[in-house]
Amino acid sequence: MPPVLESLFEFLFKYKPFVFARGEVVLAATAGSMVAAGLLLALAVPIVRQYRAIGGRSTPRSRLALAVLRAAVVALGCFVLLRPSLVVATAVPQQNFVGVLVDDSRSMRVAEGGAQTRAEQVSAWLDPGGSGLFGQLEERFRLRLFSFSDATRRLEGLEELRFEGLRTNVGRALEAGRQELGGVPLSGLVLLSDGADNDSSGLTETLNGLRDAKVPVFVVGVGREEFARDIEITRVEAPNEVMQNSAVAADVVVRQRGYEGETVELLVEDGGRIVSTVEVTLPRAGESTVVRATFVAEDPGPRILTFRIEVAEGEMVRQNNALETLVTVRDEQARILYFEGEPRHEVAFIRRALHEDGNIALATLVRSAPNKFQSLIVDPVEEFGGEHELFGGFPKTREELYRYSALVLGSVEADFFTRDQLQMIADFVSQRGGGLLALGGRHAFAEGGYAGTPVAEALPVVIEAPRPAAEPWYAEVDVVPTLFGRSHPVVQFGASAEESAARWETMPPLLAVNRVTRIKPGAASLLDGNAEGLEEAQAVLAYQRYGAGKSIALTVADTWQWQMHGDVPLEDMTHETFWQQMLRWLVADVSGQVRARLGRERFAPGETVAVLTDVFDDTYLAVNDAQVRALVTGPDGEVEALDLAWTVDVDGRYAASFVAEADGFYTVSVVAEGREGPLGQDVATGQATELTQEFFGAEMNRELLTRVAEETSGRFYTAANLDELAGDIAFTDGGTTVTEVLDLWDMPIFFFVFIGMIGTEWTLRKWRRLA
């Protein structure tokens, strides 16, 4: 209830809504008052009946209204004579305990607008020598002080507060306070916090427990709900792992107050080196804007990327202008199978584009004639037990296909494959988590008879029924990025978005022989193709997530024109750049049979870090009986061995943990073995460092704090009404209490209602000229 309405309620009804909510309304009439009420009720009958004989300008309706008003006055008088009262339980002074929990995290250091910090404000409220909150509570209760951030600890005095906590968990703090005071008569808990809860796991369970135990929480909100002037990088969404030399896109969420419409510069730094710069026009106050920054991940290993906006004049919080994220750049080789149904230039030029790329191993299989194939292998023969990698043509089993991270399908008709192979290709994406790229060609998409097949279901475009053979369709289309595609790294050909857009305007047209205009719900289009006479644009490049993997459709047939067209300079690298970026994107996020990760990629020194690993067999079914071991290498080179155990609740998932004692990078190497031999290995990386997350979203979180109070039958306070807390907490059901009966018969509301009804009756009588 707003403070104004709450004050009005207290004026009219003597007590605050909170007190009414804690008590029960009863009638405390004595024998004398009951007799008086009975006499008044008996006199009401003749008084009301006299209106039946009134003449003048009265009507039956007006006489009824007068009778009802007179009866209501008598009824109100009878009710007051019966002495309505409020029965409440109140705490016995100095017989009950109150736990005071103080937020000791770093966000309490915020000084809003040059005023005192939140920490200084709380310290003043809890000054034992003053007349503030601490003194008011100490008059009625025995106090126990606690500090909390990522952990909760008992305080002997306020001088132990440091306001250095790196993370806040309100739920864990409340549960710790309840457990600590579970053996004493407890009237309630007092929570002083800004509500910047960035680790809210378990809060719902804690609040349910407090409500069941009848322990109310009286919450004091600290700080402003809205900063007057502040720019904050709220969130950065970037891939956790990328292949070396991949184009990386990071979505940066920026929010502001007080700087609407101004232009600032977002800098992306890798080890102090600026790798990207983006101009940002700040949105309206309180709103967020998403900025996409693109850059190339050149240096292998764990990289700390800093996304930063210079501090503007007058900002209230400076620490939230920069946000760091960990991206691991892997110098490894991804295996891709490219199957082409007919000899064509596209094969040679794609392989040429990847000739010196050590991170992409492209195994190519080309059907040169019916049942004849030309293959270019990648791996040594012994890797597959002495058999040629593509000896029998296209893989016939899941084990063979799932050895690859991605599959490129060229101009090959659906009838070439068996029904099981078509399903296997779809499962390769959805179950194995691989990447699928379908290229345009005479025997691709609808022209290849893929409509209605499992492969068509996996692709991001809608495949229509094939055209009659006598009516082939083709068009030379000018390829342009869509609005969404302009910021996607796979179609970036310049150091800036403007340079890339200028390059696209000069690109030669490409040939499309498959009419594709519609993409599926949930898919995204990156490139469109336009040509004279086309009513709808050709969907040239589109993608979607499909199950655990990703599928891409590139519906043109001759990207090699970007290398060999007469308008393209000999030294131009657009074609090479496009395919290197395309295939890196195709295998991005594709994992092997063992997938290791840490519960958090960045954590505080001394924190316990979870190691989670998913394990699959060679058909990518979860394995629950594997032996999974990990070696944790710390920043000082020391190695700790871990045995991971199956978590039971998730098939194929294993877990263990370690303590990150020192600052620096931690490398976790995981190896899994099944009954029949090794299943695979993986590496996860994390960093122990001083965290700054307490300064993000640092405005007072009224919604969370109010929820804590309401769900435990407590109350929420700010500095404006803090003086009411000590009096409110006395009305409690917990601890040692006595029952008090509070008079309600003399509430001002009764007087105003009585005067209102008498005045209304008098006005109506005068209007109708009644005696």
Coordinates of N, CA and C in Angstrom, one line a residue, residues 108-288:
M108 N 27.1 -2.2 -1.4 CA 26.7 -1.2 -0.3 C 27.7 -0.1 -0.2
R109 N 28.8 -0.1 -1.0 CA 29.8 1.0 -1.0 C 29.3 2.1 -2.0
V110 N 28.3 1.9 -2.7 CA 27.8 2.8 -3.7 C 27.5 4.1 -3.0
A111 N 28.0 5.3 -3.5 CA 27.7 6.6 -3.0 C 26.8 7.2 -4.1
E112 N 25.6 7.5 -3.8 CA 24.6 7.9 -4.8 C 24.6 9.4 -4.8
G113 N 25.2 10.0 -5.9 CA 25.1 11.4 -6.1 C 26.0 12.2 -5.1
G114 N 27.1 11.6 -4.7 CA 28.0 12.3 -3.8 C 27.6 12.3 -2.3
A115 N 26.4 11.7 -2.0 CA 25.9 11.6 -0.6 C 26.7 10.5 0.1
Q116 N 26.3 10.2 1.3 CA 26.9 9.1 2.0 C 26.6 7.8 1.3
T117 N 27.5 6.9 1.5 CA 27.4 5.6 0.9 C 26.2 4.8 1.6
R118 N 25.8 3.7 1.0 CA 24.8 2.9 1.6 C 25.3 2.3 2.9
A119 N 26.6 1.9 2.9 CA 27.2 1.4 4.1 C 27.1 2.4 5.3
E120 N 27.5 3.6 5.0 CA 27.4 4.6 6.0 C 26.0 4.9 6.5
Q121 N 25.0 4.8 5.6 CA 23.7 5.0 6.1 C 23.2 3.9 7.0
V122 N 23.5 2.7 6.7 CA 23.2 1.5 7.5 C 23.9 1.6 8.9
S123 N 25.2 2.0 8.8 CA 25.9 2.1 10.1 C 25.3 3.1 11.0
A124 N 24.8 4.2 10.4 CA 24.2 5.2 11.2 C 22.9 4.7 11.9
W125 N 22.1 4.0 11.1 CA 20.9 3.4 11.6 C 21.1 2.4 12.8
L126 N 22.2 1.7 12.7 CA 22.5 0.7 13.7 C 23.5 1.1 14.7
D127 N 23.7 2.4 14.9 CA 24.7 3.0 15.9 C 24.1 2.7 17.3
P128 N 24.8 1.9 18.1 CA 24.3 1.5 19.4 C 24.1 2.7 20.3
G129 N 24.9 3.8 20.1 CA 24.8 4.9 20.9 C 23.8 5.9 20.5
G130 N 23.1 5.7 19.4 CA 22.1 6.7 18.9 C 20.7 6.3 19.3
S131 N 19.8 7.1 18.7 CA 18.3 6.8 19.0 C 17.7 6.3 17.7
G132 N 18.5 5.7 16.8 CA 17.9 5.2 15.6 C 17.3 3.8 15.7
L133 N 17.4 3.0 14.7 CA 16.8 1.7 14.6 C 17.3 0.8 15.7
F134 N 18.6 0.8 15.8 CA 19.2 -0.2 16.8 C 18.7 0.1 18.2
G135 N 18.7 1.4 18.6 CA 18.3 1.7 19.9 C 16.8 1.4 20.1
Q136 N 16.0 1.6 19.1 CA 14.5 1.3 19.2 C 14.3 -0.2 19.4
L137 N 15.0 -1.0 18.6 CA 14.9 -2.4 18.7 C 15.4 -2.9 20.1
E138 N 16.5 -2.4 20.5 CA 17.1 -2.9 21.8 C 16.3 -2.6 23.0
E139 N 15.4 -1.6 22.9 CA 14.5 -1.3 24.0 C 13.5 -2.5 24.2
R140 N 13.1 -3.2 23.2 CA 12.1 -4.2 23.2 C 12.6 -5.6 23.1
F141 N 13.7 -5.8 22.4 CA 14.2 -7.2 22.1 C 15.6 -7.4 22.4
R142 N 16.0 -8.6 22.4 CA 17.4 -9.0 22.5 C 17.9 -9.3 21.1
L143 N 18.9 -8.6 20.7 CA 19.4 -8.6 19.3 C 20.5 -9.5 19.0
R144 N 20.5 -10.1 17.8 CA 21.6 -10.9 17.3 C 22.0 -10.3 15.9
L145 N 23.2 -9.9 15.7 CA 23.6 -9.3 14.5 C 24.3 -10.3 13.6
F146 N 24.0 -10.2 12.3 CA 24.7 -11.0 11.3 C 25.1 -10.2 10.1
S147 N 26.1 -10.5 9.4 CA 26.5 -10.0 8.1 C 26.3 -11.0 7.0
F148 N 26.0 -10.6 5.8 CA 25.8 -11.6 4.8 C 26.3 -11.0 3.4
S149 N 26.8 -11.9 2.6 CA 27.1 -11.6 1.2 C 26.9 -13.0 0.5
D150 N 28.1 -13.6 0.1 CA 28.0 -15.0 -0.4 C 27.9 -16.0 0.7
A151 N 28.3 -15.5 1.9 CA 28.1 -16.4 3.1 C 27.6 -15.5 4.3
T152 N 27.1 -16.1 5.3 CA 26.5 -15.4 6.5 C 27.3 -15.7 7.7
R153 N 27.6 -14.7 8.5 CA 28.4 -14.9 9.7 C 27.9 -14.0 10.9
R154 N 28.1 -14.5 12.1 CA 27.6 -13.8 13.3 C 28.5 -12.7 13.6
L155 N 28.0 -11.6 14.0 CA 28.8 -10.4 14.4 C 28.7 -10.1 15.9
E156 N 29.8 -9.8 16.4 CA 29.9 -9.3 17.8 C 29.7 -7.8 17.9
G157 N 30.0 -7.1 16.8 CA 29.8 -5.7 16.8 C 29.8 -5.2 15.3
L158 N 29.3 -4.0 15.2 CA 29.2 -3.4 13.8 C 30.6 -3.1 13.2
E159 N 31.6 -3.0 14.0 CA 32.9 -2.7 13.5 C 33.5 -3.8 12.7
E160 N 32.8 -5.0 12.7 CA 33.3 -6.1 11.9 C 32.8 -6.1 10.5
L161 N 31.9 -5.2 10.2 CA 31.4 -5.1 8.8 C 32.5 -4.5 7.9
R162 N 32.6 -5.1 6.8 CA 33.7 -4.7 5.8 C 33.1 -4.3 4.5
F163 N 31.9 -4.7 4.1 CA 31.3 -4.4 2.9 C 32.2 -4.7 1.7
E164 N 32.7 -6.0 1.7 CA 33.6 -6.4 0.7 C 33.1 -7.7 0.0
G165 N 31.9 -8.1 0.3 CA 31.4 -9.4 -0.3 C 31.3 -9.3 -1.8
L166 N 31.7 -10.3 -2.5 CA 31.7 -10.3 -4.0 C 30.4 -10.8 -4.6
R167 N 29.5 -11.4 -3.8 CA 28.3 -11.9 -4.3 C 27.2 -11.9 -3.2
T168 N 26.0 -11.7 -3.5 CA 24.9 -11.6 -2.5 C 23.9 -12.8 -2.7
N169 N 23.6 -13.5 -1.6 CA 22.6 -14.5 -1.6 C 21.6 -14.3 -0.5
V170 N 20.5 -13.6 -0.7 CA 19.5 -13.2 0.3 C 18.9 -14.5 0.9
G171 N 18.5 -15.4 0.0 CA 17.8 -16.6 0.5 C 18.7 -17.4 1.5
R172 N 20.0 -17.6 1.2 CA 20.9 -18.3 2.1 C 21.1 -17.6 3.4
A173 N 21.1 -16.2 3.3 CA 21.3 -15.4 4.6 C 20.1 -15.6 5.5
L174 N 18.9 -15.5 4.9 CA 17.7 -15.7 5.7 C 17.6 -17.1 6.4
E175 N 17.9 -18.1 5.6 CA 17.9 -19.4 6.1 C 18.9 -19.6 7.2
A176 N 20.1 -19.0 7.1 CA 21.1 -19.1 8.1 C 20.7 -18.4 9.4
G177 N 20.0 -17.2 9.2 CA 19.5 -16.5 10.4 C 18.5 -17.3 11.1
R178 N 17.6 -17.9 10.4 CA 16.5 -18.7 11.0 C 17.1 -19.9 11.8
Q179 N 18.1 -20.6 11.1 CA 18.7 -21.8 11.7 C 19.5 -21.4 13.0
E180 N 20.2 -20.3 12.9 CA 21.0 -19.8 14.1 C 20.1 -19.5 15.3
L181 N 18.9 -19.0 15.0 CA 18.0 -18.5 16.1 C 16.9 -19.5 16.3
G182 N 17.0 -20.7 15.8 CA 15.9 -21.7 15.9 C 15.6 -22.1 17.3
G183 N 16.6 -22.1 18.2 CA 16.3 -22.6 19.6 C 15.9 -21.5 20.6
V184 N 15.7 -20.3 20.2 CA 15.3 -19.2 21.1 C 13.9 -18.6 20.6
P185 N 13.2 -18.0 21.6 CA 12.0 -17.3 21.2 C 12.3 -16.2 20.2
L186 N 11.8 -16.3 18.9 CA 12.2 -15.4 17.9 C 11.0 -14.7 17.4
S187 N 11.0 -13.3 17.5 CA 9.9 -12.5 17.0 C 10.0 -12.2 15.5
G188 N 11.2 -12.3 14.9 CA 11.3 -12.0 13.5 C 12.7 -11.7 13.1
L189 N 12.9 -11.5 11.8 CA 14.2 -11.1 11.3 C 14.1 -9.7 10.6
V190 N 15.2 -8.9 10.8 CA 15.3 -7.6 10.1 C 16.4 -7.7 9.1
L191 N 16.0 -7.4 7.9 CA 17.0 -7.5 6.7 C 17.2 -6.1 6.2
L192 N 18.5 -5.7 6.2 CA 18.9 -4.4 5.7 C 19.7 -4.7 4.4
S193 N 19.2 -4.3 3.2 CA 19.9 -4.6 2.0 C 19.4 -3.7 0.9
D194 N 20.2 -3.6 -0.2 CA 19.8 -3.0 -1.4 C 19.1 -3.9 -2.3
G195 N 19.1 -5.2 -2.0 CA 18.3 -6.2 -2.8 C 19.1 -6.6 -4.0
A196 N 20.3 -6.2 -4.2 CA 21.1 -6.6 -5.4 C 21.5 -8.0 -5.2
D197 N 20.5 -8.9 -5.3 CA 20.7 -10.4 -5.1 C 21.1 -11.0 -6.4
N198 N 22.4 -11.3 -6.6 CA 22.9 -11.9 -7.8 C 23.1 -13.4 -7.7
D199 N 22.6 -14.0 -6.7 CA 22.8 -15.5 -6.5 C 21.6 -16.0 -5.7
S200 N 20.4 -15.8 -6.4 CA 19.1 -16.0 -5.7 C 18.6 -17.5 -5.7
S201 N 19.5 -18.4 -5.8 CA 19.1 -19.8 -5.8 C 18.6 -20.2 -4.4
G202 N 17.5 -20.9 -4.4 CA 16.9 -21.4 -3.1 C 16.1 -20.4 -2.4
L203 N 15.8 -19.2 -3.0 CA 15.0 -18.2 -2.3 C 13.6 -18.6 -2.0
T204 N 13.0 -19.2 -3.0 CA 11.6 -19.6 -2.8 C 11.4 -20.6 -1.7
E205 N 12.3 -21.6 -1.6 CA 12.3 -22.6 -0.6 C 12.5 -22.0 0.8
T206 N 13.4 -21.0 0.9 CA 13.7 -20.3 2.1 C 12.4 -19.5 2.6
L207 N 11.8 -18.8 1.7 CA 10.6 -18.0 2.1 C 9.5 -19.0 2.5
N208 N 9.3 -20.1 1.9 CA 8.3 -21.0 2.3 C 8.6 -21.6 3.7
G209 N 9.8 -21.8 4.0 CA 10.2 -22.3 5.3 C 10.0 -21.3 6.4
L210 N 10.3 -20.0 6.1 CA 10.1 -18.9 7.1 C 8.6 -18.7 7.3
R211 N 7.8 -18.8 6.3 CA 6.3 -18.7 6.4 C 5.7 -19.8 7.3
D212 N 6.2 -21.0 7.0 CA 5.7 -22.2 7.8 C 6.1 -22.1 9.3
A213 N 7.3 -21.5 9.5 CA 7.8 -21.4 10.9 C 7.3 -20.1 11.6
K214 N 6.5 -19.4 10.9 CA 5.9 -18.1 11.4 C 7.0 -17.1 11.8
V215 N 8.0 -17.0 11.0 CA 9.1 -16.0 11.2 C 9.0 -14.9 10.2
P216 N 8.4 -13.8 10.6 CA 8.3 -12.7 9.6 C 9.6 -12.0 9.4
V217 N 9.8 -11.5 8.2 CA 11.0 -10.7 7.8 C 10.6 -9.3 7.6
F218 N 11.2 -8.4 8.3 CA 11.0 -7.0 8.2 C 12.2 -6.4 7.4
V219 N 11.9 -6.0 6.2 CA 12.9 -5.6 5.2 C 13.1 -4.1 5.1
V220 N 14.3 -3.7 5.2 CA 14.7 -2.3 5.0 C 15.4 -2.1 3.7
G221 N 14.8 -1.4 2.8 CA 15.5 -1.2 1.5 C 16.5 0.0 1.6
V222 N 17.7 -0.3 1.1 CA 18.7 0.7 1.2 C 19.1 1.2 -0.2
G223 N 19.2 2.5 -0.4 CA 19.6 3.1 -1.7 C 18.4 3.5 -2.6
R224 N 18.7 4.0 -3.7 CA 17.7 4.5 -4.6 C 17.2 3.4 -5.5
E225 N 15.9 3.6 -5.9 CA 15.3 2.6 -6.9 C 15.8 2.9 -8.3
E226 N 16.1 4.2 -8.5 CA 16.6 4.6 -9.9 C 17.7 5.6 -9.7
F227 N 18.8 5.3 -10.4 CA 19.9 6.3 -10.4 C 19.6 7.5 -11.3
A228 N 20.0 8.7 -10.9 CA 19.7 9.8 -11.7 C 20.5 9.8 -13.0
R229 N 21.8 9.5 -12.9 CA 22.7 9.5 -14.1 C 23.6 8.3 -14.0
D230 N 23.5 7.4 -15.0 CA 24.3 6.2 -15.0 C 24.3 5.5 -16.3
I231 N 25.4 5.0 -16.8 CA 25.5 4.1 -17.9 C 26.0 2.8 -17.5
E232 N 25.3 1.7 -17.9 CA 25.7 0.4 -17.4 C 25.7 -0.6 -18.6
I233 N 26.8 -1.4 -18.6 CA 26.8 -2.6 -19.5 C 26.2 -3.7 -18.7
T234 N 25.0 -4.0 -19.1 CA 24.2 -4.9 -18.3 C 24.6 -6.4 -18.5
R235 N 24.9 -6.7 -19.7 CA 25.1 -8.1 -20.0 C 25.9 -8.2 -21.3
V236 N 26.8 -9.3 -21.4 CA 27.5 -9.6 -22.6 C 27.2 -11.0 -23.0
E237 N 26.7 -11.3 -24.2 CA 26.5 -12.6 -24.6 C 27.5 -12.9 -25.7
A238 N 28.4 -13.8 -25.4 CA 29.5 -14.2 -26.3 C 29.7 -15.7 -26.2
P239 N 30.2 -16.3 -27.3 CA 30.5 -17.8 -27.1 C 31.5 -18.1 -26.1
N240 N 31.4 -19.2 -25.4 CA 32.4 -19.6 -24.4 C 33.7 -20.1 -25.1
E241 N 33.5 -20.7 -26.2 CA 34.7 -21.3 -26.9 C 34.5 -21.0 -28.4
V242 N 35.6 -20.6 -29.0 CA 35.6 -20.4 -30.5 C 36.9 -21.0 -31.0
M243 N 36.9 -21.3 -32.3 CA 38.0 -21.8 -33.0 C 38.9 -20.6 -33.4
Q244 N 40.2 -20.9 -33.4 CA 41.2 -19.8 -33.7 C 40.9 -19.2 -35.1
N245 N 41.0 -17.9 -35.2 CA 40.8 -17.1 -36.4 C 39.3 -17.1 -36.8
S246 N 38.4 -17.4 -35.9 CA 37.0 -17.3 -36.1 C 36.5 -15.9 -36.0
A247 N 35.5 -15.5 -36.8 CA 34.9 -14.2 -36.5 C 33.9 -14.4 -35.4
V248 N 34.0 -13.5 -34.4 CA 33.2 -13.7 -33.2 C 32.2 -12.5 -33.1
A249 N 30.9 -12.8 -32.7 CA 29.9 -11.8 -32.5 C 29.6 -11.8 -31.1
A250 N 29.6 -10.7 -30.4 CA 29.2 -10.5 -29.0 C 28.1 -9.5 -28.9
D251 N 27.0 -9.9 -28.3 CA 25.8 -9.0 -28.1 C 26.0 -8.3 -26.8
V252 N 26.1 -7.0 -26.7 CA 26.3 -6.2 -25.5 C 25.0 -5.4 -25.2
V253 N 24.5 -5.6 -24.0 CA 23.3 -4.9 -23.6 C 23.7 -3.7 -22.8
V254 N 23.3 -2.5 -23.2 CA 23.6 -1.2 -22.6 C 22.4 -0.5 -22.1
R255 N 22.4 -0.1 -20.9 CA 21.2 0.7 -20.3 C 21.7 2.0 -19.7
Q256 N 20.9 3.0 -19.6 CA 21.3 4.3 -19.1 C 20.2 5.0 -18.5
R257 N 20.5 6.0 -17.7 CA 19.6 7.0 -17.1 C 20.4 8.3 -17.1
G258 N 19.7 9.4 -17.7 CA 20.3 10.7 -17.7 C 21.1 11.1 -18.9
Y259 N 21.3 10.2 -19.8 CA 22.1 10.4 -21.0 C 21.4 10.1 -22.3
E260 N 20.1 10.2 -22.3 CA 19.3 9.8 -23.5 C 19.8 10.5 -24.8
G261 N 19.9 9.7 -25.8 CA 20.3 10.3 -27.1 C 21.7 10.6 -27.3
E262 N 22.5 10.5 -26.3 CA 24.0 10.8 -26.5 C 24.7 9.6 -27.2
T263 N 25.8 9.9 -27.8 CA 26.5 8.8 -28.5 C 27.8 8.6 -27.8
V264 N 28.0 7.3 -27.5 CA 29.2 6.9 -26.8 C 29.9 5.8 -27.6
E265 N 31.1 5.5 -27.2 CA 31.9 4.5 -27.9 C 32.1 3.2 -27.1
L266 N 31.7 2.1 -27.6 CA 31.9 0.8 -27.0 C 33.2 0.2 -27.5
L267 N 34.2 -0.1 -26.6 CA 35.5 -0.6 -26.9 C 35.5 -2.1 -26.5
V268 N 36.1 -2.9 -27.3 CA 36.3 -4.3 -27.0 C 37.8 -4.5 -26.9
E269 N 38.3 -5.0 -25.8 CA 39.8 -5.1 -25.6 C 40.1 -6.6 -25.3
D270 N 41.2 -7.0 -25.8 CA 41.8 -8.3 -25.6 C 43.2 -8.1 -25.1
G271 N 43.3 -8.3 -23.7 CA 44.6 -8.1 -23.1 C 45.2 -6.7 -23.3
G272 N 44.3 -5.7 -23.3 CA 44.7 -4.3 -23.4 C 44.7 -3.8 -24.9
R273 N 44.6 -4.7 -25.8 CA 44.6 -4.4 -27.3 C 43.1 -4.2 -27.7
I274 N 42.8 -3.1 -28.3 CA 41.5 -2.9 -28.8 C 41.2 -3.7 -30.1
V275 N 40.2 -4.6 -30.1 CA 39.9 -5.4 -31.2 C 38.7 -5.0 -32.0
S276 N 37.9 -4.1 -31.3 CA 36.6 -3.7 -32.0 C 36.2 -2.4 -31.3
T277 N 35.5 -1.6 -32.2 CA 35.0 -0.3 -31.7 C 33.6 -0.1 -32.3
V278 N 32.6 0.2 -31.5 CA 31.2 0.4 -32.0 C 30.7 1.7 -31.4
E279 N 30.1 2.5 -32.2 CA 29.4 3.7 -31.7 C 28.0 3.3 -31.3
V280 N 27.6 3.8 -30.1 CA 26.3 3.4 -29.5 C 25.5 4.7 -29.2
T281 N 24.3 4.8 -29.7 CA 23.4 5.9 -29.4 C 22.5 5.4 -28.2
L282 N 22.6 6.1 -27.1 CA 22.0 5.6 -25.9 C 20.5 5.7 -26.0
P283 N 19.7 4.7 -25.5 CA 18.3 4.7 -25.6 C 17.6 5.6 -24.5
R284 N 16.3 5.6 -24.4 CA 15.6 6.3 -23.4 C 15.9 5.8 -22.0
A285 N 15.6 6.7 -21.0 CA 16.0 6.3 -19.7 C 15.3 5.0 -19.2
G286 N 16.1 4.2 -18.6 CA 15.6 2.9 -18.1 C 15.5 1.8 -19.1
E287 N 15.6 2.1 -20.4 CA 15.5 1.1 -21.5 C 16.9 0.6 -21.8
S288 N 16.9 -0.5 -22.5 CA 18.2 -1.2 -22.9 C 18.3 -1.2 -24.4

